[in-house]
Short mmCIF file of C-alpha atoms and ligand atoms in Angstrom, two decimals:
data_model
loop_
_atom_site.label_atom_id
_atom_site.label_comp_id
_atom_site.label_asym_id
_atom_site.label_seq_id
_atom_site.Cartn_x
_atom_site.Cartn_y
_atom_site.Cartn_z
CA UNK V 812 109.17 149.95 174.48
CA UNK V 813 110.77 152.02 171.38
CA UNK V 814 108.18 150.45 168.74
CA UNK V 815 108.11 153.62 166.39
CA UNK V 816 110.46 152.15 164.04
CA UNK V 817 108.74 148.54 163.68
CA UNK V 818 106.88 147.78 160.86
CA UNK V 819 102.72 148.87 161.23
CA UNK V 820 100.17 146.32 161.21
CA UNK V 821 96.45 145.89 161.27
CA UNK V 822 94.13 142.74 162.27
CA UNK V 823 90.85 141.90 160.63
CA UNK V 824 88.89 139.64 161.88
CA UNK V 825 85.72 138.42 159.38
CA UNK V 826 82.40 137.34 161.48
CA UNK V 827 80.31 135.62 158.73
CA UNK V 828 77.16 135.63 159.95
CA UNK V 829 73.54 137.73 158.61
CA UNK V 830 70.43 137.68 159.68
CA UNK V 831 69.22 137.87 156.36
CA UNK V 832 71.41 137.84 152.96
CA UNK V 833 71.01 141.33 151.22
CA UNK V 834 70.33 141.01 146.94
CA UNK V 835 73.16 143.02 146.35
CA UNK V 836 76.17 141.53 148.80
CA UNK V 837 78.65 139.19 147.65
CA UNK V 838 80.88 139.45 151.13
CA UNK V 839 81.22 136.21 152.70
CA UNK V 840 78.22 136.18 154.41
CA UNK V 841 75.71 133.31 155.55
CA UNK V 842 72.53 132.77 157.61
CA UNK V 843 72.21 130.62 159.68
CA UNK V 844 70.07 128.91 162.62
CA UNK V 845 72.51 127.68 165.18
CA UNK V 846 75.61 129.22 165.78
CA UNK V 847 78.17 127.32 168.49
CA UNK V 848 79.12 130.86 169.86
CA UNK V 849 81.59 129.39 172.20
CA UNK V 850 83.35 127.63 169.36
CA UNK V 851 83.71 130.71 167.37
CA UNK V 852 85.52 132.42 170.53
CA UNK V 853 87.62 129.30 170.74
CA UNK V 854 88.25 129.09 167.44
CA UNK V 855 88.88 132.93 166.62
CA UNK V 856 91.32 132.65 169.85
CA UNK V 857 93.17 129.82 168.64
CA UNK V 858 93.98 131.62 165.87
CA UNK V 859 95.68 134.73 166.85
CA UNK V 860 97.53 132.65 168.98
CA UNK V 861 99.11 131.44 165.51
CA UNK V 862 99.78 134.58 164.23
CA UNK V 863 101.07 135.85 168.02
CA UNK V 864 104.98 135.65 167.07
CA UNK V 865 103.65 138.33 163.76
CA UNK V 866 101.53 140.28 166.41
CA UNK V 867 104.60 140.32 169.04
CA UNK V 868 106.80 142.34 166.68
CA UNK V 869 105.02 144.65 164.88
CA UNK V 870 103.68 147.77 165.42
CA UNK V 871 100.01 147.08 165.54
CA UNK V 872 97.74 150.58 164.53
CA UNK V 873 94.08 148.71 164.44
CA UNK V 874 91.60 146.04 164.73
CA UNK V 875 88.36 145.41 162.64
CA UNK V 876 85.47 142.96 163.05
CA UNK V 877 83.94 143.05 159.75
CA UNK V 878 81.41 140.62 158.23
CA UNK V 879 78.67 139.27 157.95
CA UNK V 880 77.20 141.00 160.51
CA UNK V 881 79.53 141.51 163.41
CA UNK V 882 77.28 143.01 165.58
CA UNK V 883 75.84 139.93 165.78
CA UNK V 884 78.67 138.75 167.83
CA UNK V 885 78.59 138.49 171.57
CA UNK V 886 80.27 141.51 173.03
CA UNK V 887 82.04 138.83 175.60
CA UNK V 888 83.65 137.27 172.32
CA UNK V 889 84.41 140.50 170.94
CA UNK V 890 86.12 141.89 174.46
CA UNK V 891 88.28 138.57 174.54
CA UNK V 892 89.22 138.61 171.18
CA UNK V 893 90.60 142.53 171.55
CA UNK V 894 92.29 141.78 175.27
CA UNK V 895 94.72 139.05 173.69
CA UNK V 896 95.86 140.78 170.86
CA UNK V 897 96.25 143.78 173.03
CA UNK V 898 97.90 141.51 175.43
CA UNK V 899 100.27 140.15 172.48
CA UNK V 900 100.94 143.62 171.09
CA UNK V 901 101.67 145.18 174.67
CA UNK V 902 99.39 148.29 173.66
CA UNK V 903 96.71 150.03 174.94
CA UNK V 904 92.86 150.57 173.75
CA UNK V 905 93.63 153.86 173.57
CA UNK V 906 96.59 153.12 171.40
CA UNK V 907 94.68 151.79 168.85
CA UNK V 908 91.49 152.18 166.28
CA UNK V 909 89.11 149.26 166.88
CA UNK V 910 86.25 149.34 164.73
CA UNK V 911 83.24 146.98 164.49
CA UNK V 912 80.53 147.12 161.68
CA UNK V 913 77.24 147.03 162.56
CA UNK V 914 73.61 146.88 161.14
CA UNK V 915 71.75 149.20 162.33
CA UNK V 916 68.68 146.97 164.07
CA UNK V 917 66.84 147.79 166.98
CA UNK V 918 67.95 144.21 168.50
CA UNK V 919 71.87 145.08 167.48
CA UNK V 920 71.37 149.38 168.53
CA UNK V 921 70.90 148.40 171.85
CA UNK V 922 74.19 145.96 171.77
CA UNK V 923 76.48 149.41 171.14
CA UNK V 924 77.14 150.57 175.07
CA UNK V 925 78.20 146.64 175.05
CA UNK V 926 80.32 146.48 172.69
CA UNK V 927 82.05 149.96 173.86
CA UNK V 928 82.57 148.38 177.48
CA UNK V 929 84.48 145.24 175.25
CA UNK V 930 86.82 147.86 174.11
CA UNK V 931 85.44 149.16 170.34
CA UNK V 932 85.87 152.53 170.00
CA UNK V 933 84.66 153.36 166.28
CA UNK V 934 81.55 151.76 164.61
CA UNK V 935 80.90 151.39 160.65
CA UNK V 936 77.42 151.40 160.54
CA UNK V 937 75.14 149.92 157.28
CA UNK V 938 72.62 152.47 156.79
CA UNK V 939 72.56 152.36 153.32
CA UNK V 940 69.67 154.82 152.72
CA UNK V 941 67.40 157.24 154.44
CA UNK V 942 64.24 156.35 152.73
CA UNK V 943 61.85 153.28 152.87
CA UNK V 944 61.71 152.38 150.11
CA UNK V 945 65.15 152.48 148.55
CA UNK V 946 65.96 150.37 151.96
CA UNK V 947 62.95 147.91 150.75
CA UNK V 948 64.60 147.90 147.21
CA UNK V 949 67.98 147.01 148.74
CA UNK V 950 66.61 144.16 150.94
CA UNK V 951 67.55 145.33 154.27
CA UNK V 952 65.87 144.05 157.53
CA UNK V 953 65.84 147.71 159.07
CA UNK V 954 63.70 150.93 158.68
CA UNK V 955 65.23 153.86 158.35
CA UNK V 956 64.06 155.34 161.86
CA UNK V 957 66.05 152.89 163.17
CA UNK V 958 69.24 154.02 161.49
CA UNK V 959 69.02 157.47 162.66
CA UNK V 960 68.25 155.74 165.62
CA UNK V 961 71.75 153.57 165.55
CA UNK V 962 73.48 156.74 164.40
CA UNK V 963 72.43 158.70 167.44
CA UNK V 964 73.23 155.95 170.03
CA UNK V 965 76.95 155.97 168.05
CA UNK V 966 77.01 159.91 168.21
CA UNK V 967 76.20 159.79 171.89
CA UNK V 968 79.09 157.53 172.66
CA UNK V 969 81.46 156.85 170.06
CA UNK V 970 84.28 160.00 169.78
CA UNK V 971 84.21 158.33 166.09
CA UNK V 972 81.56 156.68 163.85
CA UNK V 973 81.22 156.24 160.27
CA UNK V 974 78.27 155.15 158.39
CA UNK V 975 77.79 153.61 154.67
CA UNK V 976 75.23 154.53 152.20
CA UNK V 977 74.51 153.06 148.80
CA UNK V 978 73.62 155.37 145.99
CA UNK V 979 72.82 155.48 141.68
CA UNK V 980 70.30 153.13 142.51
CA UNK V 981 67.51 152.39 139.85
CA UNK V 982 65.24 155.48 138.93
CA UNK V 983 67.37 157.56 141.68
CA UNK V 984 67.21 160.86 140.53
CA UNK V 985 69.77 163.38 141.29
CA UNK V 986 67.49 165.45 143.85
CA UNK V 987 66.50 161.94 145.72
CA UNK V 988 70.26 161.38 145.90
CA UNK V 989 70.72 165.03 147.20
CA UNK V 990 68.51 164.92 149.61
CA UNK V 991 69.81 161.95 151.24
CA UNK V 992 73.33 163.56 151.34
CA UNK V 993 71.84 166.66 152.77
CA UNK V 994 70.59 164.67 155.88
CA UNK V 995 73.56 162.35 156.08
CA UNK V 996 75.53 165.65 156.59
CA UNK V 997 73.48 167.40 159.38
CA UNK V 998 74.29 163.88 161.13
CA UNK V 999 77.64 162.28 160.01
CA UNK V 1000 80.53 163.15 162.74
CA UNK V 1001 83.99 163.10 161.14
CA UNK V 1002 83.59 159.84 158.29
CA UNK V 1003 81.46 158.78 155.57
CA UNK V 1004 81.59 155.57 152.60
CA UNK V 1005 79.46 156.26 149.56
CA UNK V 1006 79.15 153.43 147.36
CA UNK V 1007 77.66 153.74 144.15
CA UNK V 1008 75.40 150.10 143.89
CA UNK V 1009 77.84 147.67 141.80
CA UNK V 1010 75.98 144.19 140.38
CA UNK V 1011 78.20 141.23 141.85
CA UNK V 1012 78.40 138.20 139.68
CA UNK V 1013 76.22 135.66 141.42
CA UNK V 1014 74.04 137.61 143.95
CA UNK V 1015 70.59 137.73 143.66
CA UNK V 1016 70.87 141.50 141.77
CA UNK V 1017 72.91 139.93 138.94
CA UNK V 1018 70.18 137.56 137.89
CA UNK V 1019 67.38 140.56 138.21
CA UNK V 1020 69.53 143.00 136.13
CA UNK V 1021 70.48 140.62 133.41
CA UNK V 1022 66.88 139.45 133.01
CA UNK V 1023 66.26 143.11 132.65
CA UNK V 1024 64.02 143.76 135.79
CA UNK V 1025 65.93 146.87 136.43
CA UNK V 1026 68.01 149.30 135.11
CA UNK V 1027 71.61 150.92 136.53
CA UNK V 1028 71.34 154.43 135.94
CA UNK V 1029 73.05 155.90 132.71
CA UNK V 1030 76.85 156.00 132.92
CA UNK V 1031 75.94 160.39 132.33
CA UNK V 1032 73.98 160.38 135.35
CA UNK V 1033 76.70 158.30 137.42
CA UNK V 1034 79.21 160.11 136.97
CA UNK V 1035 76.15 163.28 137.65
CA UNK V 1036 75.92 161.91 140.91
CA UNK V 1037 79.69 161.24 141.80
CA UNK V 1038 80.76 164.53 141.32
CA UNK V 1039 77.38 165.95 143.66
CA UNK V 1040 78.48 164.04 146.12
CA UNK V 1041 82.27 165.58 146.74
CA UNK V 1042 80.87 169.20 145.85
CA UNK V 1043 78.13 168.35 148.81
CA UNK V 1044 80.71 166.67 151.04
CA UNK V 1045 83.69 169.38 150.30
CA UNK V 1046 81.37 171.85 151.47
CA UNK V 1047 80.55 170.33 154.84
CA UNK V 1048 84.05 169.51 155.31
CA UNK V 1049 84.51 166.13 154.73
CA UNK V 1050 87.79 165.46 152.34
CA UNK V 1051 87.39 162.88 149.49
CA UNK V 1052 90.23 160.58 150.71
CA UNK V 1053 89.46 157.95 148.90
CA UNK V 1054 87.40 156.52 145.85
CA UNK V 1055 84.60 155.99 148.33
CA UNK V 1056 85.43 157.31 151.49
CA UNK V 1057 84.93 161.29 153.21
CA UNK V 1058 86.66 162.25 156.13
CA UNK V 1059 87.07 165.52 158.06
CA UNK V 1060 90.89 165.54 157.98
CA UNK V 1061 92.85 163.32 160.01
CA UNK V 1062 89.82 161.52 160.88
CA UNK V 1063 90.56 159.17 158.02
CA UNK V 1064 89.92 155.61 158.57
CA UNK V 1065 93.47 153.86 160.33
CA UNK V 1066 92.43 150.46 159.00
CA UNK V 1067 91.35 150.87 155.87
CA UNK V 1068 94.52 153.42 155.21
CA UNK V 1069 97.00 150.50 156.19
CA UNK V 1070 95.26 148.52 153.52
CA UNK V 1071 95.63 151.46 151.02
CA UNK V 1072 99.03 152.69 152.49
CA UNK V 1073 99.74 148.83 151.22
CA UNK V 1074 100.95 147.90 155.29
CA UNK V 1075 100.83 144.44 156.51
CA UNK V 1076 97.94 142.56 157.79
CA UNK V 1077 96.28 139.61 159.69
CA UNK V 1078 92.44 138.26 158.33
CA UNK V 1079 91.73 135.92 161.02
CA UNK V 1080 87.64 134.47 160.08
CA UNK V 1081 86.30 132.87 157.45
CA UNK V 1082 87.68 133.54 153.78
CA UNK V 1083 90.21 136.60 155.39
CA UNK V 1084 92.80 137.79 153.39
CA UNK V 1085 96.44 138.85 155.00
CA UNK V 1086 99.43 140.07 154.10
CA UNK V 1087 102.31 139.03 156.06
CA UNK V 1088 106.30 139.46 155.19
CA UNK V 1089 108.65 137.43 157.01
CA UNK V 1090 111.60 135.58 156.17
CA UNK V 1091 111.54 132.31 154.03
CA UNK V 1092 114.54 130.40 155.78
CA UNK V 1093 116.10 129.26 152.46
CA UNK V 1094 112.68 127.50 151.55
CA UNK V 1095 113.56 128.20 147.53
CA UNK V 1096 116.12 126.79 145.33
CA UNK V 1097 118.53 129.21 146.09
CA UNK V 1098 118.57 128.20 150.26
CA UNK V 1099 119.20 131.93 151.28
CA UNK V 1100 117.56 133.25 153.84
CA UNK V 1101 115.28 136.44 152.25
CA UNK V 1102 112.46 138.15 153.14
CA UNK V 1103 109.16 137.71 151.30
CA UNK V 1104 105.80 138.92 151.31
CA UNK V 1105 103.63 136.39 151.99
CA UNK V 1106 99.62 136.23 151.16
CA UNK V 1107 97.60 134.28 153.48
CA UNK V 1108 93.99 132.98 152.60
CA UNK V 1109 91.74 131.33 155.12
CA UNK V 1110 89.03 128.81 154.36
CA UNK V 1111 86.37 130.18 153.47
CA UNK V 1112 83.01 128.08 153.87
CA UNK V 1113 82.25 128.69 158.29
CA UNK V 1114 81.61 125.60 158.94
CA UNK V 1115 84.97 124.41 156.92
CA UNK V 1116 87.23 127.50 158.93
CA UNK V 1117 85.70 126.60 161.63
CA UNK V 1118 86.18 122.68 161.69
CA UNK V 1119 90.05 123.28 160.53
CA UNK V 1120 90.87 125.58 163.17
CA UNK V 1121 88.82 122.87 165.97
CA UNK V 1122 90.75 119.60 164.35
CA UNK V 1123 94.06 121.17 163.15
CA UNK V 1124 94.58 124.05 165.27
CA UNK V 1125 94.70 126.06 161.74
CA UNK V 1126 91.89 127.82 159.10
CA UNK V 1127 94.77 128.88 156.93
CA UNK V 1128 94.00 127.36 153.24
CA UNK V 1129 97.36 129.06 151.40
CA UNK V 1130 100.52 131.28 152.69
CA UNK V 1131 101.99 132.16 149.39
CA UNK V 1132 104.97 134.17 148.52
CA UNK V 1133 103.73 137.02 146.06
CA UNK V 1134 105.73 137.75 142.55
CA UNK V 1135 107.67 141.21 142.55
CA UNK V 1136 105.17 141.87 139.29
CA UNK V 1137 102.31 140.98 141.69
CA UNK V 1138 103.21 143.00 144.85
CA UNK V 1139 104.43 146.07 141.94
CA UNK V 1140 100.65 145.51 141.07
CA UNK V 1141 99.08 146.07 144.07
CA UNK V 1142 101.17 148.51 146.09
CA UNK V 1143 99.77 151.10 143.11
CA UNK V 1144 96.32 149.59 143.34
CA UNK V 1145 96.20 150.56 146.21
CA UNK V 1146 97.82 153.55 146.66
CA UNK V 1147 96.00 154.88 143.62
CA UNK V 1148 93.33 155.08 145.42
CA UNK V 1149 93.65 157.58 147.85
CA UNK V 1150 93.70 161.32 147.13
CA UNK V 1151 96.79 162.05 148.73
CA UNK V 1152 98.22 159.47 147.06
CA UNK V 1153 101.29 157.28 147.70
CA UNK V 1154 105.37 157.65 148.41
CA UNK V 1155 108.04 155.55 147.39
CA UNK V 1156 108.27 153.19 150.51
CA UNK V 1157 106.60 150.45 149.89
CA UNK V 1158 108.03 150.13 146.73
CA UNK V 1159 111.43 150.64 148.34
CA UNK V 1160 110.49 148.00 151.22
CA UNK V 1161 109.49 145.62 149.11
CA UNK V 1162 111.21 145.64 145.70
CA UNK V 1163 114.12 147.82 146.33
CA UNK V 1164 112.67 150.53 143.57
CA UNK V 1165 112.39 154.32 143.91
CA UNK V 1166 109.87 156.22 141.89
CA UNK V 1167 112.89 157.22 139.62
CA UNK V 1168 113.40 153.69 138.35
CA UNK V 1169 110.40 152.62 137.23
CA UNK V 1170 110.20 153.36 133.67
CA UNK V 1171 108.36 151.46 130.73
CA UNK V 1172 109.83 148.61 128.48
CA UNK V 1173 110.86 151.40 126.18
CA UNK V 1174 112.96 153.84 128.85
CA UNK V 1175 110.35 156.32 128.95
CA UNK V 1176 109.42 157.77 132.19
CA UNK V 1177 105.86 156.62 132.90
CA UNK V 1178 105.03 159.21 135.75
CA UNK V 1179 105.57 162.06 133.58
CA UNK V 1180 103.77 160.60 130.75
CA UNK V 1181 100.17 159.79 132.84
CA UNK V 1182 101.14 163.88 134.60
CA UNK V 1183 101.05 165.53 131.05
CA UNK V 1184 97.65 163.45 130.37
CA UNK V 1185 95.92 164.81 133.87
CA UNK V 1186 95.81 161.72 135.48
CA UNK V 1187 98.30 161.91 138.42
CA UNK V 1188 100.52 164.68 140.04
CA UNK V 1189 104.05 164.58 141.40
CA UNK V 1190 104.53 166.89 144.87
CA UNK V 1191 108.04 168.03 146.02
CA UNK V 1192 108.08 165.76 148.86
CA UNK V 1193 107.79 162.83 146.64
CA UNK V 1194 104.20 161.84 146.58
CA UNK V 1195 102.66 160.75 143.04
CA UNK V 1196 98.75 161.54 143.78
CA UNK V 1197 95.85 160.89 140.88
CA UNK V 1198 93.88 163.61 140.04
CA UNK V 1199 90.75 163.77 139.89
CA UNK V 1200 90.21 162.55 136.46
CA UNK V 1201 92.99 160.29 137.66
CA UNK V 1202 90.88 158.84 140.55
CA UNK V 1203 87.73 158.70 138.19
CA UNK V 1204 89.50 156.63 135.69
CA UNK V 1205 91.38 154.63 138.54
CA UNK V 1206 91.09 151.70 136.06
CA UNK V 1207 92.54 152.76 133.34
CA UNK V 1208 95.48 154.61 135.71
CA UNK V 1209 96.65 151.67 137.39
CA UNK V 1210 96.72 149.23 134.47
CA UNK V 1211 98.80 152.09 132.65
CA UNK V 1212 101.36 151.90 135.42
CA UNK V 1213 101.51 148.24 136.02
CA UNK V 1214 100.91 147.22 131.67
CA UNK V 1215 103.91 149.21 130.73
CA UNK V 1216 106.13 149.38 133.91
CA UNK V 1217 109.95 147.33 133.43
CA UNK V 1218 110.35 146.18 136.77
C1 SAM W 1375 80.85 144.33 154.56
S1 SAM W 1375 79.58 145.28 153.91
C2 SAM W 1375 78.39 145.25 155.15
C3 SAM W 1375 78.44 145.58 156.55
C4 SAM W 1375 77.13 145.26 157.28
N1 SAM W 1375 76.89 143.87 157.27
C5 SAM W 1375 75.92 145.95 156.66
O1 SAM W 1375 75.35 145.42 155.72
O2 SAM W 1375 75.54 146.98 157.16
C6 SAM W 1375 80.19 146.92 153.88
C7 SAM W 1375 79.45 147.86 152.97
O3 SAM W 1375 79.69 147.62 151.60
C8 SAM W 1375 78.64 148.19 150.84
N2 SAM W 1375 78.28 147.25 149.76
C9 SAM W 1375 78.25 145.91 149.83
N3 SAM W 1375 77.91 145.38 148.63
C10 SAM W 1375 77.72 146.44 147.78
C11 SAM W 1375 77.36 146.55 146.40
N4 SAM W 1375 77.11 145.49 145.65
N5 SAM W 1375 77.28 147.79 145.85
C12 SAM W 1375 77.55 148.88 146.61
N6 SAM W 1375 77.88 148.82 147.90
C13 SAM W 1375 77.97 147.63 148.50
C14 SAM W 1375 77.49 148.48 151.78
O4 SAM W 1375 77.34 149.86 151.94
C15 SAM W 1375 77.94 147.85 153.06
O5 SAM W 1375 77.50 148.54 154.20
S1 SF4 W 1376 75.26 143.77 153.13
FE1 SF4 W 1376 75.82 143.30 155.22
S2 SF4 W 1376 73.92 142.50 156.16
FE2 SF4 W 1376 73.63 142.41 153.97
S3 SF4 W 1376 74.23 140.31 153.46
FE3 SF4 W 1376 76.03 141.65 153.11
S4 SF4 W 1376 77.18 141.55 154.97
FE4 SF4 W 1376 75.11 140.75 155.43
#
């Protein structure tokens, strides 16, 4: 089967499920006391079935069970869910990256070799700090002799593991912060995500901060700590591939990158996001046949997914065609994001644009207006990367590009 020329396409599939909420996490997540597990594996089924005739003709590069708490999941659910859309892609384990995110528990550690035998062959585990009481701070249900634990089980069978930590946390000084990276490094394989802690409207954080029982650390020390982090992490090898991701080269995550490479993709769950193009069959005012790109939304509350997909054989809440100005938007959202940067294809794929058209509302050439500021660089084989500075003032970069743009 020649499939090297279809289209790429990833699957995520949201579990929305914690054991306990953390202070910081806005993600869908829940807790709950009695889960219908069998429904979920009906449900979760039923649904790539509606997405099969997507699945059937693309060129599918990865799965992810994200969350909530996916290692929560049974590993039965999880091996069922993986054989049909390998079944519907016609590919191969082997063929593919299949990630699951896990906490790193004692009950869930022991649940790895299970969910290998179901077919996952990367884990994303939630470590989030080495010390006790930062973990305390942050809320989490696990100590952190049980994440080097977690890490070691992954080490011992996983050719690939990556695990997250959280970092400019209150009163974190720069040597705390070092020290953390300095044992993260004599244990992290080939990937790393190093989030510095944001405060999300509406979680338990944001009403702390703004009564002022904490403080975020100064926007000096920040940016202190940032640039630590890829000195530490350049010299052990690991790349800075994207705002918050490290990676020993080519060991870059396939899933995220298809979200940053701006390729299409399938949230099956709970609240999951997907972007999908396919043709409209003349559903506009102008009746001709086109091909759009189309962004899908499920429900979000469980229990509302859940009942949906049970009653009407569908979670979906919207499948909406996206503006030119919205997918212009997020193709260099995206792409701005990675340290390699982005080509011309997606633009080209999309909105029939090269890199030499875009130009502002005046006729000036954007690209070479952000290069002579420091915030991007051109290559000869037609890449358009940020900078450093570029990918430190990300913000500011992409609204640039997508504020002054003509398209
Ligand atoms: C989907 S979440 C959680 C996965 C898993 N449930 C866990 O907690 O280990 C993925 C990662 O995002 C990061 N994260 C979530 N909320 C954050 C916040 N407000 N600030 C910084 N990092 C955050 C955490 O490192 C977390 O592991
Ligand atoms: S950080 Fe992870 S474990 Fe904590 S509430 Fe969010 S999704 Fe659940």
């Amino acid at each position: 089967m020649v499939q090297n020329n279809i289209d790429s396409l990833s699957i995520y599939i949201h579990w929305p499920f914690c054991k306990s909420k953390c202070p910081y996490c806005d993600f869908n997540s829940h807790i709950y006391e009695n889960i219908d597990y069998d429904l979920w594996e009906e449900c979760y089924l039923k649904e790539i079935d509606n997405f099969s005739y997507i699945i059937k003709n693309r060129n599918l590069k990865s799965i992810f069970f994200g969350g909530g708490t996916p290692s929560l999941m049974k590993p039965k659910t999880v091996e069922k869910i993986i054989e049909k859309i390998l079944f519907l892609s016609n590919k191969n384990h082997k063929d593919l990256e299949i990630t699951l995110e896990a906490n790193p528990t004692s009950v869930e550690n022991s649940k790895f070799i299970d969910f290998k035998s179901a077919g996952i062959n990367r884990v994303s585990i939630g470590v989030q700090s080495f010390d006790e009481m930062e973990l305390k701070f942050l809320g989490r249900n696990h100590s952190s002799e049980e994440a080097m634990n977690a890490i070691s089980i992954a080490s011992r069978n996983f050719e690939r593991f990556s695990f997250d930590l959280i970092y400019a946390l209150p009163n974190q000084s720069l040597e705390a912060w070092k020290k953390t990276l300095h044992k993260a490094m004599e244990i992290a394989k080939t990937h790393i995500s190093l989030y510095q802690l944001t405060i999300e409207v509406g979680t338990k954080f944001y009403s702390i901060h703004k009564s002022g029982g904490f403080e975020l650390p100064s926007s000096e020390l920040s940016s202190e700590l940032y640039s630590i982090t890829g000195e530490i992490l350049a010299k052990n090898n690991f790349n800075h591939y994207e705002i918050s991701n490290y990676a020993v080269r080519g060991q870059e995550s396939v899933h995220n990158l298809s979200y940053w490479n701006y390729d299409e993709y399938i949230g099956i769950g709970p609240g999951a996001h997907g972007r999908i193009f396919e043709n409209d069959n003349g559903s506009d005012e102008t009746n001709e046949d086109v091909d759009r790109l189309y962004a899908t939304t499920m429900i979000y509350a469980p229990e509302g997914w859940l009942r949906s997909v049970k009653e009407n054989s569908s979670g979906l809440r919207e499948k909406i065609p996206l503006s030119k100005s919205e997918i212009f938007a997020e193709i260099f959202m995206m792409g701005m994001r990675l340290s390699f940067g982005m080509n011309d294809s997606k633009l080209k794929k999309y909105l029939d644009l090269n890199f030499a058209d875009i130009v502002d509302v005046r006729g000036n050439k954007i690209f070479d207006k952000l290069t002579s500021q420091g915030l991007i660089e051109i290559s000869d084989n037609n890449m358009i990367a940020p900078t450093k500075r570029g990918i430190l003032l990300n913000n500011y970069l992409v609204k640039s590009i997508v504020n002054e743009a003509k398209i």
